[in-house]
């Protein structure tokens, strides 16, 4: 009978950069899960989820164009 590896092994899944430094940094944290037992995965996934949620929320907080976007939106 062949035994499996005695230590957790990384999956070797390649990650394509998104072009957003903040998102890429958060996603890089997923590599930590490959070195942990399954019991440690939840903490990593929760960290990544929170980081992605924060990055997405930051997009909503970025200032947009000032003033009306259509001329008829400027009502007095």
PDB file of C-alpha atoms in Angstrom:
ATOM      1  CA  UNK A   1       0.000   0.000   0.000  1.00  0.00           C
ATOM      2  CA  UNK A   2       1.375   3.423  -0.985  1.00  0.00           C
ATOM      3  CA  UNK A   3       1.242   6.119   1.637  1.00  0.00           C
ATOM      4  CA  UNK A   4       0.587   9.790   0.774  1.00  0.00           C
ATOM      5  CA  UNK A   5       2.852  12.660   1.778  1.00  0.00           C
ATOM      6  CA  UNK A   6       3.262  13.147   5.510  1.00  0.00           C
ATOM      7  CA  UNK A   7       3.073  16.939   5.225  1.00  0.00           C
ATOM      8  CA  UNK A   8       0.515  19.151   3.464  1.00  0.00           C
ATOM      9  CA  UNK A   9       1.556  19.788  -0.134  1.00  0.00           C
ATOM     10  CA  UNK A  10       0.824  22.941  -2.158  1.00  0.00           C
ATOM     11  CA  UNK A  11      -1.624  22.399  -4.991  1.00  0.00           C
ATOM     12  CA  UNK A  12       0.585  24.207  -7.489  1.00  0.00           C
ATOM     13  CA  UNK A  13      -2.278  26.273  -8.893  1.00  0.00           C
ATOM     14  CA  UNK A  14      -0.923  29.253 -10.798  1.00  0.00           C
ATOM     15  CA  UNK A  15      -2.504  32.621 -10.177  1.00  0.00           C
ATOM     16  CA  UNK A  16      -2.793  35.222 -12.915  1.00  0.00           C
ATOM     17  CA  UNK A  17      -2.246  38.802 -11.679  1.00  0.00           C
ATOM     18  CA  UNK A  18      -5.382  40.934 -11.801  1.00  0.00           C
ATOM     19  CA  UNK A  19      -3.561  44.217 -12.382  1.00  0.00           C
ATOM     20  CA  UNK A  20      -4.852  45.608  -9.092  1.00  0.00           C
ATOM     21  CA  UNK A  21      -2.008  45.593  -6.566  1.00  0.00           C
ATOM     22  CA  UNK A  22      -4.347  45.487  -3.585  1.00  0.00           C
ATOM     23  CA  UNK A  23      -6.318  42.517  -4.910  1.00  0.00           C
ATOM     24  CA  UNK A  24      -3.164  40.687  -5.981  1.00  0.00           C
ATOM     25  CA  UNK A  25      -1.688  41.082  -2.487  1.00  0.00           C
ATOM     26  CA  UNK A  26      -4.849  39.654  -0.911  1.00  0.00           C
ATOM     27  CA  UNK A  27      -4.962  36.736  -3.347  1.00  0.00           C
ATOM     28  CA  UNK A  28      -1.306  35.948  -2.654  1.00  0.00           C
ATOM     29  CA  UNK A  29      -2.439  34.993   0.859  1.00  0.00           C
ATOM     30  CA  UNK A  30      -4.163  31.938  -0.653  1.00  0.00           C
ATOM     31  CA  UNK A  31      -0.733  30.359  -1.103  1.00  0.00           C
ATOM     32  CA  UNK A  32      -0.557  30.035   2.690  1.00  0.00           C
ATOM     33  CA  UNK A  33      -3.400  27.518   2.642  1.00  0.00           C
ATOM     34  CA  UNK A  34      -1.287  25.079   0.645  1.00  0.00           C
ATOM     35  CA  UNK A  35       1.143  24.713   3.535  1.00  0.00           C
ATOM     36  CA  UNK A  36      -1.483  24.203   6.235  1.00  0.00           C
ATOM     37  CA  UNK A  37      -3.577  21.303   7.373  1.00  0.00           C
ATOM     38  CA  UNK A  38      -7.232  21.591   6.367  1.00  0.00           C
ATOM     39  CA  UNK A  39      -8.051  22.909   9.845  1.00  0.00           C
ATOM     40  CA  UNK A  40      -6.032  26.066   9.068  1.00  0.00           C
ATOM     41  CA  UNK A  41      -7.682  26.796   5.730  1.00  0.00           C
ATOM     42  CA  UNK A  42     -10.709  28.582   7.181  1.00  0.00           C
ATOM     43  CA  UNK A  43      -8.624  31.378   8.697  1.00  0.00           C
ATOM     44  CA  UNK A  44      -6.832  31.968   5.385  1.00  0.00           C
ATOM     45  CA  UNK A  45     -10.076  31.954   3.395  1.00  0.00           C
ATOM     46  CA  UNK A  46     -11.724  34.359   5.847  1.00  0.00           C
ATOM     47  CA  UNK A  47      -8.727  36.723   5.601  1.00  0.00           C
ATOM     48  CA  UNK A  48      -8.848  36.631   1.804  1.00  0.00           C
ATOM     49  CA  UNK A  49     -12.611  37.152   1.751  1.00  0.00           C
ATOM     50  CA  UNK A  50     -12.348  40.154   4.084  1.00  0.00           C
ATOM     51  CA  UNK A  51      -9.516  41.631   2.022  1.00  0.00           C
ATOM     52  CA  UNK A  52     -11.413  41.255  -1.233  1.00  0.00           C
ATOM     53  CA  UNK A  53     -14.546  42.733   0.352  1.00  0.00           C
ATOM     54  CA  UNK A  54     -12.495  45.732   1.540  1.00  0.00           C
ATOM     55  CA  UNK A  55     -10.910  46.194  -1.886  1.00  0.00           C
ATOM     56  CA  UNK A  56     -14.309  46.085  -3.558  1.00  0.00           C
ATOM     57  CA  UNK A  57     -15.747  48.509  -1.012  1.00  0.00           C
ATOM     58  CA  UNK A  58     -12.864  50.894  -1.666  1.00  0.00           C
ATOM     59  CA  UNK A  59     -13.970  51.102  -5.293  1.00  0.00           C
ATOM     60  CA  UNK A  60     -17.328  52.458  -4.120  1.00  0.00           C
ATOM     61  CA  UNK A  61     -15.599  55.087  -1.991  1.00  0.00           C
ATOM     62  CA  UNK A  62     -13.397  56.441  -4.782  1.00  0.00           C
ATOM     63  CA  UNK A  63     -14.426  59.906  -5.869  1.00  0.00           C
ATOM     64  CA  UNK A  64     -16.196  60.005  -9.177  1.00  0.00           C
ATOM     65  CA  UNK A  65     -16.617  62.852 -11.596  1.00  0.00           C
ATOM     66  CA  UNK A  66     -17.932  65.988  -9.960  1.00  0.00           C
ATOM     67  CA  UNK A  67     -21.123  67.578 -11.107  1.00  0.00           C
ATOM     68  CA  UNK A  68     -23.959  66.084 -13.062  1.00  0.00           C
ATOM     69  CA  UNK A  69     -23.111  63.438 -15.604  1.00  0.00           C
ATOM     70  CA  UNK A  70     -25.976  64.452 -17.870  1.00  0.00           C
ATOM     71  CA  UNK A  71     -27.036  68.070 -18.490  1.00  0.00           C
ATOM     72  CA  UNK A  72     -30.647  67.439 -17.516  1.00  0.00           C
ATOM     73  CA  UNK A  73     -29.648  66.132 -14.066  1.00  0.00           C
ATOM     74  CA  UNK A  74     -28.899  69.699 -12.925  1.00  0.00           C
ATOM     75  CA  UNK A  75     -32.298  70.790 -11.714  1.00  0.00           C
ATOM     76  CA  UNK A  76     -32.948  73.874  -9.607  1.00  0.00           C
TER      77      UNK A  76
END
